[in-house]
């Protein structure tokens, strides 16, 4: 089998979220197929040519061909504002406009024209236009979340009038686009049953397959229970959902926890922490804003409780699976653990009310036995359901079904 994998981002280094998923899926696909990767370079992540070259080398270890393209909307602040302005006057979602690229289109068309591709994997909604006219090859589309739902949730928590209006408008454009294009694909890949139900409800005739997010259970392993009064959250702070979660925690939950446990510490790890968050850390030395770290494992190991106070999101959070694989006790909102087949009270604790969230964290800090039992159950769950080889086999079956379905229709 030969797979053309179209990615909205270079999935290396695989630190967090879509990068982890892309890197690990490509590695699993290479076990049963020849992979051709075409990906967009985000210059805010891969800032130097040396970083780009290292990414190309690392991905080339299991991809037969690796081709990178510049994402024009990320080349500068001016380009970003130009993309935003263009989206205001268009019926197309911002993500479609931001990914426009004649070079990428020529590349995809040239590879498909060679007649050597068995299936095209379109790894996000924003890349759909590149395969719109290439219907001779089976195509699958990944929805990392239901993007219209995610945008709607962002709009709900946005307080600035103009930004709220823009987000609501984007949510409606995404909703229309999802409905228009999803039915054209031989399979729509969802990362959770929750998202699958949402897409099927909006577009009843779509073909779907759940290929969950996963975790490297050899890399993320339990390193022993810690008795320190330390909480941790990890996730890129240049992402709205992560920053909103941390600020929500610090404003609504942290004062209640720290009042009862004055010795408690809160570590925040994630790329590009804003000035506001750094200032909070300066005012309260118990709040440690770490910024980006190459390896989160030593810091997660130090923590007694992993908190996931997310209010916005979709799909499933890989950070939660990573923490579960490390055997950590987790306190999460409903949104934070959405889509993960975990039983509240057995694998993690789920609380949405800020005061109740704080009380749950405090009680867990004071109960080492409870933390150990939660962490052990979480580890068993990911070993059984979320190890990447299991996820890779699910994706292989999805490809096979898409190819077979197309061949049946052509007979």
mmCIF file of C-alpha atoms in Angstrom:
data_model
loop_
_atom_site.group_PDB
_atom_site.id
_atom_site.type_symbol
_atom_site.label_atom_id
_atom_site.label_comp_id
_atom_site.label_asym_id
_atom_site.label_seq_id
_atom_site.Cartn_x
_atom_site.Cartn_y
_atom_site.Cartn_z
ATOM 1 C CA UNK A 1 0.000 0.000 0.000
ATOM 2 C CA UNK A 2 1.189 3.530 -0.829
ATOM 3 C CA UNK A 3 -0.132 6.451 1.205
ATOM 4 C CA UNK A 4 0.072 10.174 0.440
ATOM 5 C CA UNK A 5 -0.198 11.877 3.843
ATOM 6 C CA UNK A 6 -1.101 15.593 3.745
ATOM 7 C CA UNK A 7 -0.355 17.385 7.011
ATOM 8 C CA UNK A 8 -1.137 20.928 8.101
ATOM 9 C CA UNK A 9 2.083 20.981 10.131
ATOM 10 C CA UNK A 10 5.489 19.295 10.177
ATOM 11 C CA UNK A 11 4.924 16.662 12.889
ATOM 12 C CA UNK A 12 8.387 16.925 14.415
ATOM 13 C CA UNK A 13 9.559 17.358 17.080
ATOM 14 C CA UNK A 14 6.527 15.480 18.455
ATOM 15 C CA UNK A 15 5.873 17.641 21.496
ATOM 16 C CA UNK A 16 2.156 17.768 22.206
ATOM 17 C CA UNK A 17 -1.172 17.457 20.469
ATOM 18 C CA UNK A 18 -1.369 17.152 16.716
ATOM 19 C CA UNK A 19 2.434 16.835 16.453
ATOM 20 C CA UNK A 20 2.445 13.720 18.628
ATOM 21 C CA UNK A 21 -0.447 12.183 16.749
ATOM 22 C CA UNK A 22 1.025 12.897 13.325
ATOM 23 C CA UNK A 23 4.500 11.621 14.185
ATOM 24 C CA UNK A 24 3.294 8.408 15.793
ATOM 25 C CA UNK A 25 0.725 7.656 13.094
ATOM 26 C CA UNK A 26 3.334 8.106 10.370
ATOM 27 C CA UNK A 27 5.615 5.723 12.220
ATOM 28 C CA UNK A 28 2.813 3.158 12.505
ATOM 29 C CA UNK A 29 1.725 3.572 8.858
ATOM 30 C CA UNK A 30 5.292 2.902 7.724
ATOM 31 C CA UNK A 31 5.009 -0.602 9.215
ATOM 32 C CA UNK A 32 2.409 -1.604 6.612
ATOM 33 C CA UNK A 33 2.719 0.989 3.809
ATOM 34 C CA UNK A 34 5.063 3.247 1.864
ATOM 35 C CA UNK A 35 4.445 6.818 3.060
ATOM 36 C CA UNK A 36 4.821 10.064 1.109
ATOM 37 C CA UNK A 37 4.554 13.066 3.441
ATOM 38 C CA UNK A 38 3.680 16.606 2.342
ATOM 39 C CA UNK A 39 3.506 19.104 5.210
ATOM 40 C CA UNK A 40 3.383 22.826 5.916
ATOM 41 C CA UNK A 41 6.196 24.469 7.873
ATOM 42 C CA UNK A 42 5.044 26.723 10.723
ATOM 43 C CA UNK A 43 7.847 29.247 11.077
ATOM 44 C CA UNK A 44 6.832 30.098 14.631
ATOM 45 C CA UNK A 45 7.708 26.494 15.564
ATOM 46 C CA UNK A 46 10.545 25.623 13.188
ATOM 47 C CA UNK A 47 12.369 28.938 13.224
ATOM 48 C CA UNK A 48 15.696 27.966 11.647
ATOM 49 C CA UNK A 49 16.778 25.999 8.597
ATOM 50 C CA UNK A 50 18.672 23.677 10.931
ATOM 51 C CA UNK A 51 15.401 22.796 12.713
ATOM 52 C CA UNK A 52 13.676 22.216 9.389
ATOM 53 C CA UNK A 53 16.528 19.984 8.234
ATOM 54 C CA UNK A 54 16.438 17.968 11.463
ATOM 55 C CA UNK A 55 12.682 17.464 11.082
ATOM 56 C CA UNK A 56 13.170 16.295 7.502
ATOM 57 C CA UNK A 57 15.876 13.842 8.598
ATOM 58 C CA UNK A 58 13.829 12.429 11.503
ATOM 59 C CA UNK A 59 10.662 11.967 9.431
ATOM 60 C CA UNK A 60 12.689 10.525 6.570
ATOM 61 C CA UNK A 61 13.550 7.559 8.788
ATOM 62 C CA UNK A 62 10.115 6.097 8.066
ATOM 63 C CA UNK A 63 8.700 8.188 5.192
ATOM 64 C CA UNK A 64 9.848 7.298 1.671
ATOM 65 C CA UNK A 65 9.481 10.925 0.638
ATOM 66 C CA UNK A 66 9.272 14.120 2.725
ATOM 67 C CA UNK A 67 8.277 17.459 1.167
ATOM 68 C CA UNK A 68 7.807 20.710 3.106
ATOM 69 C CA UNK A 69 5.988 23.897 2.075
ATOM 70 C CA UNK A 70 5.785 27.317 3.698
ATOM 71 C CA UNK A 71 2.477 28.230 5.325
ATOM 72 C CA UNK A 72 2.006 31.761 4.078
ATOM 73 C CA UNK A 73 -0.242 32.891 6.926
ATOM 74 C CA UNK A 74 2.492 32.068 9.475
ATOM 75 C CA UNK A 75 5.372 33.829 7.724
ATOM 76 C CA UNK A 76 4.863 37.078 9.679
ATOM 77 C CA UNK A 77 2.302 39.044 11.684
ATOM 78 C CA UNK A 78 1.486 40.967 8.499
ATOM 79 C CA UNK A 79 0.693 37.733 6.666
ATOM 80 C CA UNK A 80 -1.496 36.568 9.558
ATOM 81 C CA UNK A 81 -3.528 39.786 9.502
ATOM 82 C CA UNK A 82 -3.805 39.546 5.721
ATOM 83 C CA UNK A 83 -5.292 36.051 6.079
ATOM 84 C CA UNK A 84 -7.713 37.247 8.759
ATOM 85 C CA UNK A 85 -8.759 40.186 6.584
ATOM 86 C CA UNK A 86 -9.247 37.904 3.590
ATOM 87 C CA UNK A 87 -11.439 35.588 5.631
ATOM 88 C CA UNK A 88 -13.706 38.493 6.634
ATOM 89 C CA UNK A 89 -14.684 38.961 3.010
ATOM 90 C CA UNK A 90 -14.998 35.283 2.198
ATOM 91 C CA UNK A 91 -17.535 32.545 2.790
ATOM 92 C CA UNK A 92 -14.599 30.149 3.287
ATOM 93 C CA UNK A 93 -13.301 29.461 6.820
ATOM 94 C CA UNK A 94 -10.036 31.054 7.863
ATOM 95 C CA UNK A 95 -8.255 27.672 7.902
ATOM 96 C CA UNK A 96 -8.957 27.190 4.175
ATOM 97 C CA UNK A 97 -7.585 30.623 3.296
ATOM 98 C CA UNK A 98 -4.519 30.209 5.530
ATOM 99 C CA UNK A 99 -3.511 26.973 3.739
ATOM 100 C CA UNK A 100 -3.780 28.233 0.160
ATOM 101 C CA UNK A 101 -0.677 27.232 -1.785
ATOM 102 C CA UNK A 102 -0.193 26.744 -5.505
ATOM 103 C CA UNK A 103 3.095 24.919 -4.853
ATOM 104 C CA UNK A 104 1.398 22.430 -2.526
ATOM 105 C CA UNK A 105 -1.411 21.904 -5.043
ATOM 106 C CA UNK A 106 1.027 21.249 -7.901
ATOM 107 C CA UNK A 107 2.944 18.793 -5.747
ATOM 108 C CA UNK A 108 -0.162 16.817 -4.737
ATOM 109 C CA UNK A 109 -1.470 16.747 -8.337
ATOM 110 C CA UNK A 110 1.897 15.583 -9.675
ATOM 111 C CA UNK A 111 2.198 12.692 -7.211
ATOM 112 C CA UNK A 112 -1.378 11.558 -7.816
ATOM 113 C CA UNK A 113 -0.874 11.782 -11.590
ATOM 114 C CA UNK A 114 1.958 9.265 -11.284
ATOM 115 C CA UNK A 115 -0.738 6.661 -10.591
ATOM 116 C CA UNK A 116 1.281 5.305 -7.704
ATOM 117 C CA UNK A 117 -0.940 6.234 -4.719
ATOM 118 C CA UNK A 118 -3.485 3.869 -3.153
ATOM 119 C CA UNK A 119 -5.016 6.291 -0.645
ATOM 120 C CA UNK A 120 -4.692 9.978 0.260
ATOM 121 C CA UNK A 121 -4.821 10.873 3.947
ATOM 122 C CA UNK A 122 -6.017 14.492 4.371
ATOM 123 C CA UNK A 123 -5.124 15.267 7.958
ATOM 124 C CA UNK A 124 -7.300 18.311 8.555
ATOM 125 C CA UNK A 125 -10.298 20.140 7.129
ATOM 126 C CA UNK A 126 -8.155 23.052 5.930
ATOM 127 C CA UNK A 127 -6.407 20.836 3.352
ATOM 128 C CA UNK A 128 -9.582 19.575 1.644
ATOM 129 C CA UNK A 129 -9.282 21.921 -1.402
ATOM 130 C CA UNK A 130 -6.049 20.163 -2.437
ATOM 131 C CA UNK A 131 -7.954 16.935 -3.203
ATOM 132 C CA UNK A 132 -11.263 18.391 -4.383
ATOM 133 C CA UNK A 133 -10.494 17.593 -8.035
ATOM 134 C CA UNK A 134 -8.530 14.392 -7.388
ATOM 135 C CA UNK A 135 -11.354 11.958 -6.950
ATOM 136 C CA UNK A 136 -9.728 9.045 -8.794
ATOM 137 C CA UNK A 137 -7.858 8.032 -5.616
ATOM 138 C CA UNK A 138 -9.599 6.979 -2.350
ATOM 139 C CA UNK A 139 -9.392 9.799 0.192
ATOM 140 C CA UNK A 140 -9.843 9.871 3.967
ATOM 141 C CA UNK A 141 -10.275 13.026 6.030
ATOM 142 C CA UNK A 142 -9.238 13.420 9.672
ATOM 143 C CA UNK A 143 -11.288 15.567 12.034
ATOM 144 C CA UNK A 144 -9.000 16.098 15.038
ATOM 145 C CA UNK A 145 -12.094 17.629 16.580
ATOM 146 C CA UNK A 146 -15.371 18.908 15.194
ATOM 147 C CA UNK A 147 -13.899 22.265 14.256
ATOM 148 C CA UNK A 148 -17.204 24.136 14.142
ATOM 149 C CA UNK A 149 -17.986 22.903 17.663
ATOM 150 C CA UNK A 150 -14.534 23.894 18.898
ATOM 151 C CA UNK A 151 -14.893 27.373 17.414
ATOM 152 C CA UNK A 152 -18.345 27.702 18.947
ATOM 153 C CA UNK A 153 -16.968 26.835 22.373
ATOM 154 C CA UNK A 154 -14.276 29.468 21.958
ATOM 155 C CA UNK A 155 -16.953 32.012 21.109
ATOM 156 C CA UNK A 156 -18.890 31.094 24.266
ATOM 157 C CA UNK A 157 -15.996 32.005 26.578
ATOM 158 C CA UNK A 158 -14.822 35.044 24.583
ATOM 159 C CA UNK A 159 -15.645 38.357 26.299
ATOM 160 C CA UNK A 160 -14.431 40.829 23.641
ATOM 161 C CA UNK A 161 -17.340 41.825 21.411
ATOM 162 C CA UNK A 162 -15.518 41.948 18.069
ATOM 163 C CA UNK A 163 -13.589 38.727 18.703
ATOM 164 C CA UNK A 164 -16.776 36.978 19.785
ATOM 165 C CA UNK A 165 -18.518 38.048 16.587
ATOM 166 C CA UNK A 166 -15.599 36.795 14.462
ATOM 167 C CA UNK A 167 -15.510 33.417 16.245
ATOM 168 C CA UNK A 168 -19.267 32.926 15.931
ATOM 169 C CA UNK A 169 -19.043 33.723 12.220
ATOM 170 C CA UNK A 170 -16.141 31.285 11.784
ATOM 171 C CA UNK A 171 -18.080 28.588 13.627
ATOM 172 C CA UNK A 172 -20.986 28.950 11.197
ATOM 173 C CA UNK A 173 -18.691 28.906 8.154
ATOM 174 C CA UNK A 174 -16.970 25.785 9.469
ATOM 175 C CA UNK A 175 -20.320 24.151 10.139
ATOM 176 C CA UNK A 176 -21.407 24.725 6.545
ATOM 177 C CA UNK A 177 -18.073 23.564 5.143
ATOM 178 C CA UNK A 178 -18.025 20.394 7.250
ATOM 179 C CA UNK A 179 -21.481 19.489 5.979
ATOM 180 C CA UNK A 180 -20.558 20.211 2.372
ATOM 181 C CA UNK A 181 -17.290 18.246 2.164
ATOM 182 C CA UNK A 182 -17.479 15.388 4.674
ATOM 183 C CA UNK A 183 -19.812 13.290 2.533
ATOM 184 C CA UNK A 184 -17.321 13.363 -0.373
ATOM 185 C CA UNK A 185 -14.713 11.279 1.471
ATOM 186 C CA UNK A 186 -14.375 7.512 1.470
ATOM 187 C CA UNK A 187 -13.896 7.726 5.229
ATOM 188 C CA UNK A 188 -14.041 10.472 7.839
ATOM 189 C CA UNK A 189 -11.649 9.704 10.686
ATOM 190 C CA UNK A 190 -12.758 10.880 14.131
ATOM 191 C CA UNK A 191 -10.666 10.632 17.279
ATOM 192 C CA UNK A 192 -13.582 9.761 19.564
ATOM 193 C CA UNK A 193 -17.046 8.248 19.509
ATOM 194 C CA UNK A 194 -18.375 11.563 20.811
ATOM 195 C CA UNK A 195 -17.083 13.404 17.762
ATOM 196 C CA UNK A 196 -18.310 10.618 15.479
ATOM 197 C CA UNK A 197 -21.835 11.019 16.840
ATOM 198 C CA UNK A 198 -21.659 14.787 16.380
ATOM 199 C CA UNK A 199 -20.560 14.512 12.736
ATOM 200 C CA UNK A 200 -23.121 11.810 11.922
ATOM 201 C CA UNK A 201 -25.844 13.942 13.474
ATOM 202 C CA UNK A 202 -24.872 16.909 11.295
ATOM 203 C CA UNK A 203 -24.248 14.853 8.136
ATOM 204 C CA UNK A 204 -26.173 11.566 8.444
ATOM 205 C CA UNK A 205 -24.854 9.998 5.222
ATOM 206 C CA UNK A 206 -21.119 10.294 6.011
ATOM 207 C CA UNK A 207 -18.828 7.278 6.244
ATOM 208 C CA UNK A 208 -16.945 7.380 9.549
ATOM 209 C CA UNK A 209 -14.227 5.535 11.415
ATOM 210 C CA UNK A 210 -12.879 6.171 14.913
ATOM 211 C CA UNK A 211 -9.081 6.191 15.111
ATOM 212 C CA UNK A 212 -8.361 7.414 18.619
ATOM 213 C CA UNK A 213 -5.465 9.475 19.821
ATOM 214 C CA UNK A 214 -2.800 7.343 21.431
ATOM 215 C CA UNK A 215 0.232 7.334 23.674
ATOM 216 C CA UNK A 216 3.727 5.886 23.520
ATOM 217 C CA UNK A 217 3.498 3.569 26.525
ATOM 218 C CA UNK A 218 7.236 2.823 26.337
ATOM 219 C CA UNK A 219 8.181 6.520 26.498
ATOM 220 C CA UNK A 220 5.584 7.620 29.052
ATOM 221 C CA UNK A 221 5.902 5.233 31.992
ATOM 222 C CA UNK A 222 5.236 5.483 35.755
ATOM 223 C CA UNK A 223 8.272 6.692 37.687
ATOM 224 C CA UNK A 224 6.920 6.325 41.211
ATOM 225 C CA UNK A 225 4.408 8.244 43.318
ATOM 226 C CA UNK A 226 5.433 11.653 44.653
ATOM 227 C CA UNK A 227 4.446 12.990 48.049
ATOM 228 C CA UNK A 228 5.139 16.612 47.118
ATOM 229 C CA UNK A 229 2.239 19.040 47.183
ATOM 230 C CA UNK A 230 2.641 19.840 43.488
ATOM 231 C CA UNK A 231 0.074 20.275 40.725
ATOM 232 C CA UNK A 232 0.932 20.404 37.031
ATOM 233 C CA UNK A 233 -0.600 21.374 33.700
ATOM 234 C CA UNK A 234 1.152 20.891 30.350
ATOM 235 C CA UNK A 235 0.222 22.261 26.928
ATOM 236 C CA UNK A 236 1.357 24.909 24.450
ATOM 237 C CA UNK A 237 0.317 28.299 25.788
ATOM 238 C CA UNK A 238 0.196 29.698 22.261
ATOM 239 C CA UNK A 239 -3.013 27.670 21.908
ATOM 240 C CA UNK A 240 -6.196 29.387 23.088
ATOM 241 C CA UNK A 241 -7.665 26.347 24.855
ATOM 242 C CA UNK A 242 -4.547 25.746 26.972
ATOM 243 C CA UNK A 243 -4.087 29.374 27.961
ATOM 244 C CA UNK A 244 -7.778 29.721 28.803
ATOM 245 C CA UNK A 245 -7.539 26.587 30.985
ATOM 246 C CA UNK A 246 -4.528 27.864 32.937
ATOM 247 C CA UNK A 247 -5.977 31.346 33.472
ATOM 248 C CA UNK A 248 -9.330 29.848 34.521
ATOM 249 C CA UNK A 249 -7.520 27.598 37.007
ATOM 250 C CA UNK A 250 -5.447 30.435 38.454
ATOM 251 C CA UNK A 251 -8.369 32.842 38.765
ATOM 252 C CA UNK A 252 -11.131 30.507 39.937
ATOM 253 C CA UNK A 253 -9.556 27.384 41.478
ATOM 254 C CA UNK A 254 -6.011 28.124 42.637
ATOM 255 C CA UNK A 255 -6.994 30.667 45.339
ATOM 256 C CA UNK A 256 -9.246 28.050 46.975
ATOM 257 C CA UNK A 257 -6.584 25.319 46.838
ATOM 258 C CA UNK A 258 -3.696 27.478 48.037
ATOM 259 C CA UNK A 259 -5.757 28.910 50.900
ATOM 260 C CA UNK A 260 -6.168 25.440 52.422
ATOM 261 C CA UNK A 261 -2.762 24.121 51.356
ATOM 262 C CA UNK A 262 -0.309 27.047 51.615
ATOM 263 C CA UNK A 263 2.637 24.811 50.665
ATOM 264 C CA UNK A 264 1.124 23.728 47.339
ATOM 265 C CA UNK A 265 2.958 24.478 44.066
ATOM 266 C CA UNK A 266 1.567 24.748 40.541
ATOM 267 C CA UNK A 267 3.829 24.060 37.558
ATOM 268 C CA UNK A 268 2.724 25.325 34.137
ATOM 269 C CA UNK A 269 4.677 23.897 31.211
ATOM 270 C CA UNK A 270 4.042 25.045 27.660
ATOM 271 C CA UNK A 271 5.419 27.045 24.783
ATOM 272 C CA UNK A 272 5.122 30.850 24.637
ATOM 273 C CA UNK A 273 3.576 31.775 28.018
ATOM 274 C CA UNK A 274 2.188 35.323 27.702
ATOM 275 C CA UNK A 275 3.240 38.301 29.817
ATOM 276 C CA UNK A 276 0.065 38.100 31.933
ATOM 277 C CA UNK A 277 0.855 34.552 33.017
ATOM 278 C CA UNK A 278 4.517 35.301 33.740
ATOM 279 C CA UNK A 279 3.430 38.203 35.921
ATOM 280 C CA UNK A 280 1.176 35.898 37.934
ATOM 281 C CA UNK A 281 4.196 33.697 38.539
ATOM 282 C CA UNK A 282 6.261 36.656 39.715
ATOM 283 C CA UNK A 283 3.562 37.724 42.176
ATOM 284 C CA UNK A 284 3.151 34.224 43.618
ATOM 285 C CA UNK A 285 6.382 32.188 43.831
ATOM 286 C CA UNK A 286 4.335 29.003 44.249
ATOM 287 C CA UNK A 287 3.279 29.361 40.586
ATOM 288 C CA UNK A 288 6.116 28.155 38.347
ATOM 289 C CA UNK A 289 5.694 29.170 34.695
ATOM 290 C CA UNK A 290 8.255 26.946 32.999
ATOM 291 C CA UNK A 291 7.664 27.725 29.330
ATOM 292 C CA UNK A 292 8.749 25.101 26.789
ATOM 293 C CA UNK A 293 10.726 22.066 27.944
ATOM 294 C CA UNK A 294 12.108 19.344 25.680
ATOM 295 C CA UNK A 295 10.983 16.530 27.987
ATOM 296 C CA UNK A 296 7.955 16.934 30.262
ATOM 297 C CA UNK A 297 8.390 13.569 31.980
ATOM 298 C CA UNK A 298 10.638 14.656 34.898
ATOM 299 C CA UNK A 299 8.238 17.464 35.740
ATOM 300 C CA UNK A 300 5.118 15.303 35.493
ATOM 301 C CA UNK A 301 6.871 12.753 37.712
ATOM 302 C CA UNK A 302 7.363 15.431 40.402
ATOM 303 C CA UNK A 303 3.665 16.259 40.511
ATOM 304 C CA UNK A 304 1.161 14.608 42.835
ATOM 305 C CA UNK A 305 -1.859 15.664 40.771
ATOM 306 C CA UNK A 306 -2.231 16.457 37.070
ATOM 307 C CA UNK A 307 -4.987 19.029 36.531
ATOM 308 C CA UNK A 308 -6.930 19.495 33.276
ATOM 309 C CA UNK A 309 -9.190 22.547 33.760
ATOM 310 C CA UNK A 310 -10.081 22.865 30.063
ATOM 311 C CA UNK A 311 -13.240 24.738 29.104
ATOM 312 C CA UNK A 312 -12.669 24.718 25.335
ATOM 313 C CA UNK A 313 -11.666 21.842 23.109
ATOM 314 C CA UNK A 314 -12.645 18.901 20.970
ATOM 315 C CA UNK A 315 -11.374 15.471 20.046
ATOM 316 C CA UNK A 316 -9.274 13.926 22.798
ATOM 317 C CA UNK A 317 -6.337 15.447 24.661
ATOM 318 C CA UNK A 318 -3.070 13.585 24.173
ATOM 319 C CA UNK A 319 -1.711 15.295 27.290
ATOM 320 C CA UNK A 320 -4.303 13.404 29.340
ATOM 321 C CA UNK A 321 -3.292 10.072 27.788
ATOM 322 C CA UNK A 322 0.381 10.893 28.465
ATOM 323 C CA UNK A 323 -0.384 11.606 32.125
ATOM 324 C CA UNK A 324 -2.443 8.424 32.408
ATOM 325 C CA UNK A 325 0.428 6.408 30.909
ATOM 326 C CA UNK A 326 2.690 7.864 33.606
ATOM 327 C CA UNK A 327 0.263 6.668 36.271
ATOM 328 C CA UNK A 328 -0.713 10.122 37.477
ATOM 329 C CA UNK A 329 -3.829 10.987 39.441
ATOM 330 C CA UNK A 330 -5.853 13.358 37.261
ATOM 331 C CA UNK A 331 -8.574 15.895 38.028
ATOM 332 C CA UNK A 332 -10.273 17.095 34.841
ATOM 333 C CA UNK A 333 -13.275 18.985 33.596
ATOM 334 C CA UNK A 334 -15.742 17.147 31.363
ATOM 335 C CA UNK A 335 -14.282 18.900 28.312
ATOM 336 C CA UNK A 336 -10.741 17.965 29.352
ATOM 337 C CA UNK A 337 -11.351 14.214 29.242
ATOM 338 C CA UNK A 338 -14.009 14.213 26.530
ATOM 339 C CA UNK A 339 -13.753 11.281 24.132
ATOM 340 C CA UNK A 340 -11.522 9.148 26.371
ATOM 341 C CA UNK A 341 -13.090 5.860 27.477
ATOM 342 C CA UNK A 342 -12.253 6.490 31.119
ATOM 343 C CA UNK A 343 -14.633 5.901 34.007
ATOM 344 C CA UNK A 344 -14.908 8.868 36.404
ATOM 345 C CA UNK A 345 -13.921 7.766 39.861
ATOM 346 C CA UNK A 346 -11.937 4.790 38.572
ATOM 347 C CA UNK A 347 -9.413 6.174 36.068
ATOM 348 C CA UNK A 348 -9.618 9.900 36.868
ATOM 349 C CA UNK A 349 -11.824 12.419 38.665
ATOM 350 C CA UNK A 350 -14.146 14.685 36.675
ATOM 351 C CA UNK A 351 -15.401 17.998 38.098
ATOM 352 C CA UNK A 352 -16.709 21.124 36.337
ATOM 353 C CA UNK A 353 -17.644 23.507 39.169
ATOM 354 C CA UNK A 354 -14.573 25.550 40.224
ATOM 355 C CA UNK A 355 -15.207 25.191 43.972
ATOM 356 C CA UNK A 356 -15.792 21.454 43.638
ATOM 357 C CA UNK A 357 -12.704 21.159 41.430
ATOM 358 C CA UNK A 358 -10.635 22.838 44.158
ATOM 359 C CA UNK A 359 -12.067 20.594 46.886
ATOM 360 C CA UNK A 360 -11.366 17.474 44.801
ATOM 361 C CA UNK A 361 -7.740 18.536 44.264
ATOM 362 C CA UNK A 362 -7.272 19.261 47.983
ATOM 363 C CA UNK A 363 -8.740 15.906 49.022
ATOM 364 C CA UNK A 364 -6.534 14.106 46.506
ATOM 365 C CA UNK A 365 -3.391 15.867 47.728
ATOM 366 C CA UNK A 366 -4.207 14.567 51.213
ATOM 367 C CA UNK A 367 -4.897 10.973 50.128
ATOM 368 C CA UNK A 368 -1.842 9.195 48.739
ATOM 369 C CA UNK A 369 -3.572 5.820 48.510
ATOM 370 C CA UNK A 370 -6.328 7.303 46.348
ATOM 371 C CA UNK A 371 -3.747 8.865 44.030
ATOM 372 C CA UNK A 372 -1.902 5.571 43.605
ATOM 373 C CA UNK A 373 -5.075 3.615 42.809
ATOM 374 C CA UNK A 374 -6.226 6.180 40.236
ATOM 375 C CA UNK A 375 -2.814 6.213 38.582
ATOM 376 C CA UNK A 376 -2.572 2.431 38.384
ATOM 377 C CA UNK A 377 -6.030 2.134 36.830
ATOM 378 C CA UNK A 378 -5.214 4.890 34.318
ATOM 379 C CA UNK A 379 -2.029 3.111 33.238
ATOM 380 C CA UNK A 380 -3.888 -0.166 32.697
ATOM 381 C CA UNK A 381 -6.475 1.614 30.555
ATOM 382 C CA UNK A 382 -3.983 3.168 28.136
ATOM 383 C CA UNK A 383 -2.014 -0.065 27.815
ATOM 384 C CA UNK A 384 -5.220 -1.837 26.778
ATOM 385 C CA UNK A 385 -6.834 0.790 24.541
ATOM 386 C CA UNK A 386 -4.493 3.636 23.588
ATOM 387 C CA UNK A 387 -1.013 2.293 22.759
ATOM 388 C CA UNK A 388 0.032 3.525 19.291
ATOM 389 C CA UNK A 389 0.328 0.047 17.693
ATOM 390 C CA UNK A 390 -3.357 -0.510 18.501
ATOM 391 C CA UNK A 391 -4.232 2.854 16.959
ATOM 392 C CA UNK A 392 -2.100 2.084 13.905
ATOM 393 C CA UNK A 393 -4.006 -1.123 13.210
ATOM 394 C CA UNK A 394 -7.288 0.783 13.384
ATOM 395 C CA UNK A 395 -5.969 3.255 10.794
ATOM 396 C CA UNK A 396 -4.779 0.425 8.540
ATOM 397 C CA UNK A 397 -8.256 -1.109 8.640
ATOM 398 C CA UNK A 398 -9.755 2.283 7.766
ATOM 399 C CA UNK A 399 -7.497 2.606 4.714
ATOM 400 C CA UNK A 400 -8.349 -0.919 3.566
ATOM 401 C CA UNK A 401 -12.078 -0.270 3.926
ATOM 402 C CA UNK A 402 -11.833 3.010 1.981
ATOM 403 C CA UNK A 403 -9.893 1.352 -0.853
ATOM 404 C CA UNK A 404 -12.262 -1.610 -1.003
ATOM 405 C CA UNK A 405 -15.346 0.612 -0.921
ATOM 406 C CA UNK A 406 -14.031 2.663 -3.840
ATOM 407 C CA UNK A 407 -13.184 -0.461 -5.867
ATOM 408 C CA UNK A 408 -16.695 -1.880 -5.270
ATOM 409 C CA UNK A 409 -18.295 1.339 -6.527
ATOM 410 C CA UNK A 410 -16.132 1.246 -9.673
ATOM 411 C CA UNK A 411 -17.157 -2.311 -10.621
#
